[in-house]
Coordinates of C-alpha atoms in Angstrom, one line a residue:
Chain A
X543 CA -47.2 -216.3 -64.2
X544 CA -48.8 -219.7 -64.0
X545 CA -52.3 -219.7 -63.4
X546 CA -54.2 -222.2 -60.9
X547 CA -55.8 -223.7 -63.9
X548 CA -52.3 -224.5 -65.4
X549 CA -53.1 -221.9 -68.2
X550 CA -51.2 -218.5 -68.9
X551 CA -51.4 -215.1 -67.6
X552 CA -54.5 -213.9 -69.5
X553 CA -53.0 -210.4 -69.8
X554 CA -49.8 -212.0 -71.4
X555 CA -51.6 -214.1 -73.6
X556 CA -53.8 -211.8 -74.6
X557 CA -50.8 -208.9 -75.6
X558 CA -49.1 -211.7 -77.4
X559 CA -52.6 -211.9 -79.4
X560 CA -52.2 -208.5 -79.9
X561 CA -48.7 -208.6 -81.2
X562 CA -49.7 -211.2 -83.8
X563 CA -52.5 -209.3 -85.0
X564 CA -50.3 -206.5 -85.5
X565 CA -47.7 -208.2 -87.3
X566 CA -50.7 -210.2 -89.6
X567 CA -51.9 -206.7 -90.3
X568 CA -48.0 -205.5 -91.4
X569 CA -47.0 -208.5 -93.3
X570 CA -50.3 -209.8 -95.1
X571 CA -52.5 -206.9 -94.5
X572 CA -55.3 -208.9 -93.0
X573 CA -57.4 -208.2 -89.8
X574 CA -58.5 -210.5 -87.1
X575 CA -62.4 -211.8 -87.9
X576 CA -64.4 -215.1 -88.2
X577 CA -67.9 -214.5 -88.9
X578 CA -67.7 -214.2 -92.6
X579 CA -66.1 -217.7 -93.1
X580 CA -69.5 -219.1 -92.0
X581 CA -71.1 -217.3 -94.9
X582 CA -68.6 -218.8 -97.4
X583 CA -69.1 -222.1 -95.6
X584 CA -72.7 -222.2 -96.1
X585 CA -72.2 -221.1 -99.8
X586 CA -69.9 -223.8 -100.3
X587 CA -72.2 -226.4 -98.9
X588 CA -75.4 -225.0 -100.4
X589 CA -73.7 -224.7 -103.9
X590 CA -73.4 -228.7 -103.9
X591 CA -77.1 -228.9 -103.8
X592 CA -78.6 -226.0 -105.5
X593 CA -75.7 -224.1 -107.7
X594 CA -78.1 -221.5 -109.4
X595 CA -79.8 -220.6 -106.3
X596 CA -76.0 -219.6 -104.8
X597 CA -75.0 -218.1 -108.0
X598 CA -78.4 -215.6 -107.6
X599 CA -78.5 -214.7 -104.3
X600 CA -76.8 -211.3 -103.9
X601 CA -75.2 -212.0 -100.6
X602 CA -73.4 -215.2 -102.0
X603 CA -72.5 -212.6 -104.7
X604 CA -71.0 -210.1 -102.2
X605 CA -69.1 -212.9 -100.4
X606 CA -68.0 -215.3 -102.8
X607 CA -68.2 -219.0 -101.3
X608 CA -64.7 -219.9 -101.4
X609 CA -61.8 -220.7 -99.1
X610 CA -59.9 -217.6 -98.2
X611 CA -57.6 -216.1 -95.9
X612 CA -59.9 -215.9 -93.1
X613 CA -60.9 -219.5 -93.9
X614 CA -57.7 -220.6 -93.0
X615 CA -57.3 -218.5 -90.0
X616 CA -60.2 -220.5 -88.4
X617 CA -58.6 -223.9 -89.6
X618 CA -55.7 -222.3 -88.0
X619 CA -57.2 -221.6 -84.7
X620 CA -58.6 -225.2 -84.1
X621 CA -55.3 -226.7 -84.9
X622 CA -53.4 -224.1 -82.5
X623 CA -55.9 -225.1 -79.7
X624 CA -55.3 -228.5 -80.2
X625 CA -51.6 -228.4 -80.3
X626 CA -51.7 -226.2 -77.0
X627 CA -54.1 -228.2 -75.4
X628 CA -52.6 -231.8 -76.2
X629 CA -49.0 -230.4 -75.2
X630 CA -50.4 -229.0 -72.0
X631 CA -52.7 -232.2 -71.0
X632 CA -55.3 -230.0 -71.1
X633 CA -57.7 -231.3 -73.8
X634 CA -60.6 -232.8 -72.7
X635 CA -63.2 -234.5 -74.7
X636 CA -66.5 -233.1 -73.3
X637 CA -69.8 -233.0 -74.3
X638 CA -71.2 -230.8 -71.5
X639 CA -69.5 -227.4 -70.0
X640 CA -69.1 -227.9 -66.1
X641 CA -71.4 -224.6 -65.6
X642 CA -73.9 -225.9 -67.7
X643 CA -74.0 -229.4 -66.4
X644 CA -74.4 -227.9 -62.8
X645 CA -77.4 -225.8 -63.9
X646 CA -79.2 -228.5 -66.3
X647 CA -77.8 -231.6 -64.9
X648 CA -76.0 -234.9 -66.5
X649 CA -78.6 -235.8 -68.6
X650 CA -79.3 -232.6 -70.6
X651 CA -77.1 -233.4 -74.0
X652 CA -80.0 -232.7 -76.1
X653 CA -81.1 -229.8 -74.6
X654 CA -77.4 -228.3 -74.9
X655 CA -77.4 -229.5 -78.8
X656 CA -80.9 -227.5 -79.4
X657 CA -79.4 -224.4 -77.2
X658 CA -76.1 -224.5 -79.0
X659 CA -77.6 -224.9 -82.7
X660 CA -80.2 -222.5 -82.1
X661 CA -77.9 -219.9 -80.5
X662 CA -75.6 -220.8 -83.3
X663 CA -78.1 -219.6 -85.7
X664 CA -78.9 -216.3 -83.7
X665 CA -75.6 -215.1 -82.9
X666 CA -74.5 -215.8 -86.8
X667 CA -77.4 -213.9 -87.8
X668 CA -76.5 -210.7 -85.6
X669 CA -72.9 -210.8 -86.6
X670 CA -73.7 -210.9 -90.1
X671 CA -76.1 -208.1 -89.8
X672 CA -73.6 -206.1 -87.2
X673 CA -70.7 -206.8 -90.1
X674 CA -68.7 -208.4 -87.6
X675 CA -68.1 -210.4 -84.4
X676 CA -65.9 -210.2 -81.3
X677 CA -62.9 -210.7 -83.6
X678 CA -63.9 -208.2 -86.4
X679 CA -65.7 -205.7 -84.4
X680 CA -64.5 -206.4 -80.7
X681 CA -60.7 -206.8 -81.5
X682 CA -59.8 -205.3 -84.9
X683 CA -62.3 -203.0 -85.0
X684 CA -61.8 -201.4 -81.6
X685 CA -57.7 -201.5 -82.0
X686 CA -58.4 -199.2 -85.1
X687 CA -60.7 -196.9 -83.0
X688 CA -63.2 -197.6 -85.6
X689 CA -66.8 -196.1 -84.3
X690 CA -68.4 -199.4 -85.2
X691 CA -66.4 -201.4 -83.1
X692 CA -67.3 -199.9 -79.9
X693 CA -70.9 -199.8 -80.6
X694 CA -71.0 -203.4 -81.5
X695 CA -69.1 -204.5 -78.8
X696 CA -71.1 -203.0 -76.2
X697 CA -74.1 -204.4 -77.7
X698 CA -72.2 -208.0 -78.0
X699 CA -72.1 -207.8 -74.1
X700 CA -75.4 -206.3 -73.3
X701 CA -77.1 -209.1 -75.1
X702 CA -74.7 -211.6 -73.5
X703 CA -75.4 -210.2 -70.0
X704 CA -79.6 -210.4 -70.5
X705 CA -79.4 -214.0 -71.8
X706 CA -76.9 -215.1 -69.0
X707 CA -78.9 -213.8 -66.6
X708 CA -82.2 -215.1 -68.0
X709 CA -80.5 -218.5 -67.9
X710 CA -78.8 -218.5 -64.4
X711 CA -81.5 -216.8 -63.2
X712 CA -81.1 -216.7 -59.0
X713 CA -77.6 -218.8 -59.1
Chain B
X312 CA -51.7 -219.9 -102.0
X313 CA -48.9 -217.4 -99.8
X314 CA -52.2 -215.8 -98.4
X315 CA -53.9 -218.9 -97.3
X316 CA -50.6 -220.0 -95.7
X317 CA -50.3 -216.9 -93.8
X318 CA -54.0 -217.1 -92.5
X319 CA -53.2 -220.6 -91.3
X320 CA -50.3 -219.6 -89.8
X321 CA -51.7 -216.7 -87.8
X322 CA -54.6 -218.9 -86.9
X323 CA -52.3 -221.2 -85.2
X324 CA -50.7 -218.9 -83.4
X325 CA -53.7 -217.1 -82.5
X326 CA -55.4 -220.6 -81.4
X327 CA -52.6 -221.5 -79.2
X328 CA -52.6 -218.2 -77.2
X329 CA -56.4 -218.6 -76.8
X330 CA -56.0 -222.2 -75.4
X331 CA -53.5 -220.9 -73.1
X332 CA -55.2 -218.0 -72.0
X333 CA -57.9 -220.6 -71.3
X334 CA -60.8 -218.1 -73.0
X335 CA -62.0 -220.6 -75.2
X336 CA -64.2 -222.5 -72.7
X337 CA -68.0 -222.3 -72.2
X338 CA -67.6 -221.7 -68.4
X339 CA -65.0 -219.0 -69.1
X340 CA -67.5 -217.2 -71.5
X341 CA -70.5 -217.4 -69.4
X342 CA -68.6 -216.5 -66.2
X343 CA -67.7 -213.2 -67.6
X344 CA -71.5 -212.7 -68.8
X345 CA -72.4 -213.5 -65.4
X346 CA -69.8 -210.9 -63.8
X347 CA -67.9 -213.6 -62.1
X348 CA -64.7 -213.6 -63.9
X349 CA -63.3 -211.4 -66.4
X350 CA -60.7 -213.6 -67.5
X351 CA -61.9 -213.1 -71.4
X352 CA -62.1 -209.3 -70.7
X353 CA -58.5 -209.3 -69.6
X354 CA -57.3 -211.4 -72.8
X355 CA -59.6 -209.0 -75.1
X356 CA -58.5 -205.8 -73.6
X357 CA -54.8 -206.8 -73.3
X358 CA -55.1 -207.8 -77.2
X359 CA -56.6 -204.3 -78.2
X360 CA -54.1 -202.5 -76.3
X361 CA -50.9 -204.0 -77.6
X362 CA -52.6 -203.7 -81.2
X363 CA -53.5 -200.4 -80.8
X364 CA -50.1 -198.9 -80.0
X365 CA -48.2 -201.8 -82.9
X366 CA -51.2 -200.6 -85.4
X367 CA -51.0 -197.1 -84.8
X368 CA -46.8 -196.9 -84.7
X369 CA -46.9 -198.6 -88.0
X370 CA -49.7 -196.2 -89.4
X371 CA -47.5 -193.6 -88.9
X372 CA -44.9 -194.9 -90.9
X373 CA -47.7 -195.5 -93.6
X374 CA -46.3 -199.1 -93.2
X375 CA -49.9 -200.5 -92.7
X376 CA -53.3 -199.9 -94.2
X377 CA -56.4 -199.5 -91.9
X378 CA -59.6 -201.6 -92.6
X379 CA -62.5 -199.7 -91.2
X380 CA -66.1 -201.4 -91.2
X381 CA -68.7 -198.8 -91.6
X382 CA -70.8 -197.5 -88.6
X383 CA -74.5 -198.2 -89.6
X384 CA -76.5 -197.8 -86.1
X385 CA -79.4 -200.1 -87.1
X386 CA -77.3 -202.9 -88.0
X387 CA -74.4 -202.2 -85.4
X388 CA -77.1 -202.0 -82.5
X389 CA -79.6 -204.5 -83.8
X390 CA -77.0 -207.0 -84.6
X391 CA -75.1 -206.7 -81.8
X392 CA -78.0 -207.5 -79.3
X393 CA -79.1 -210.3 -81.4
X394 CA -75.6 -211.5 -81.6
X395 CA -75.5 -211.0 -77.8
X396 CA -78.3 -213.0 -77.0
X397 CA -77.3 -216.0 -79.3
X398 CA -73.5 -216.0 -77.7
X399 CA -75.3 -216.1 -74.3
X400 CA -77.0 -219.4 -75.2
X401 CA -73.7 -221.0 -77.1
X402 CA -71.1 -219.9 -74.8
X403 CA -68.7 -219.6 -77.8
X404 CA -68.0 -216.8 -80.7
X405 CA -67.4 -217.6 -83.8
X406 CA -63.9 -217.8 -83.7
X407 CA -63.7 -219.4 -80.4
X408 CA -66.2 -222.3 -81.2
X409 CA -63.4 -223.5 -83.8
X410 CA -60.8 -223.4 -80.7
X411 CA -63.1 -224.9 -78.4
X412 CA -63.4 -227.9 -80.6
X413 CA -59.7 -228.3 -80.7
X414 CA -59.3 -228.5 -77.0
X415 CA -62.3 -231.2 -77.3
X416 CA -65.5 -229.3 -76.0
X417 CA -67.4 -231.4 -78.8
X418 CA -70.8 -229.3 -77.8
X419 CA -69.3 -226.5 -80.2
X420 CA -70.0 -228.6 -83.3
X421 CA -73.6 -228.0 -82.8
X422 CA -73.0 -224.2 -82.1
X423 CA -70.9 -224.4 -85.6
X424 CA -73.8 -226.4 -87.5
X425 CA -76.0 -223.9 -86.4
X426 CA -73.6 -221.0 -87.2
X427 CA -73.6 -222.3 -91.0
X428 CA -77.2 -222.6 -90.9
X429 CA -77.6 -219.5 -89.7
X430 CA -75.3 -217.6 -92.5
X431 CA -77.1 -219.5 -95.3
X432 CA -80.3 -217.9 -93.5
X433 CA -79.0 -214.4 -93.6
X434 CA -78.0 -214.5 -97.0
X435 CA -81.8 -215.2 -97.9
X436 CA -83.5 -212.5 -96.1
X437 CA -80.5 -210.0 -97.2
X438 CA -82.5 -208.2 -99.6
X439 CA -84.8 -207.1 -97.3
X440 CA -82.4 -206.1 -94.6
X441 CA -80.7 -203.9 -97.0
X442 CA -83.9 -201.9 -97.7
X443 CA -84.3 -201.7 -93.9
X444 CA -81.7 -202.0 -90.8
X445 CA -78.8 -201.9 -93.0
X446 CA -79.8 -198.0 -94.1
X447 CA -80.6 -196.9 -91.0
X448 CA -78.4 -194.3 -89.3
X449 CA -75.5 -195.0 -92.2
X450 CA -72.4 -192.8 -91.1
X451 CA -69.7 -194.5 -93.3
X452 CA -66.4 -195.9 -92.2
X453 CA -65.8 -193.3 -89.7
X454 CA -63.2 -193.6 -86.7
X455 CA -63.1 -192.1 -83.0
X456 CA -60.3 -189.7 -84.2
X457 CA -62.3 -188.4 -87.0
X458 CA -65.6 -187.9 -84.9
X459 CA -63.9 -186.3 -82.3
X460 CA -61.6 -184.5 -84.0
X461 CA -58.4 -185.3 -82.0
X462 CA -54.9 -187.2 -82.6
X463 CA -55.2 -190.9 -82.5
X464 CA -52.6 -190.9 -79.7
X465 CA -54.7 -189.1 -77.4
X466 CA -57.5 -192.0 -77.5
X467 CA -54.9 -194.8 -77.7
X468 CA -53.2 -193.1 -74.2
X469 CA -56.7 -192.4 -73.0
X470 CA -57.6 -196.2 -73.8
X471 CA -54.8 -197.5 -72.3
X472 CA -55.1 -196.1 -68.9
X473 CA -58.9 -196.9 -68.9
X474 CA -57.8 -200.4 -69.3
X475 CA -55.2 -200.5 -66.7
X476 CA -57.5 -198.8 -64.5
X477 CA -59.9 -201.6 -65.3
X478 CA -57.4 -204.5 -64.6
X479 CA -56.5 -203.0 -61.2
X480 CA -60.1 -203.2 -60.2
X481 CA -60.6 -206.7 -61.5
X482 CA -57.7 -207.5 -59.5
X483 CA -58.5 -205.9 -56.5
X484 CA -62.2 -207.7 -56.7
X485 CA -60.7 -211.2 -57.4
X486 CA -63.0 -210.9 -60.8

């Protein structure tokens, strides 16, 4: 069962994650998702500087800036990954992913920062437009046999394949 | 309060499993998008297959309520493609960015900051989108069993068999 990199078999880890998602839907009526939390976080931050503007914007009225189930779910993901990484000694404080460094060199921290930030802006915009991300559509949507889940998941991968091909062209 | 705690515990378990499955890393996500290593696809499909069986067992006993997102072709397709383009640049998705930070990959901080900024930007242009993309091809909250007019278990079985065939192929090809 142990993999070469010390991790668990992905089928096993993924299957257990499926079990967790079923228990969550049963126990608290909540399905996995992530991207809405970034809207609530943006609203919470903006409210510190311009509360009137946040109160006016339709999207923040619809998605109230507050800490909810999904917010804590994401905090839990961070802590769970930290716990797993530390207890298995696979925690690594790393500025540049290995594959990125191979492509762009060790002096590409600024480029990585710009790419990750801009990519983050683009991907969350897409996720909010599509009304979900690989968690909300890709896992929760598809397991409920929602049409939107399948269409979105195919498009996530289509866009990703295209961008990966552009970045790593000829490699 | 109880709901917040259940969110935290659910996230803890999910984050733990994501890290164990080694799917949080940029290298794994990009390797899938470069069709070199299908670890994240194996993880996701396993989650979906198990989740499907469990959910519909509970659903048949009326123990769980489904939460279906609307199908709006303009929004799902254009939004999905935009997401994918950003994802290819970042190498983390919204959920895994937090987990990646948890295992020390701190370039995820840039991505998280970008996502918060992007969410603020989306709130600004939302009124314009509600008049355009968000209305194109709006079919409401439809599911595959509804559209195809078949029992959900037929689709669960087909999905499961399809996933198994794909897994076998991945293993044969060493992906």
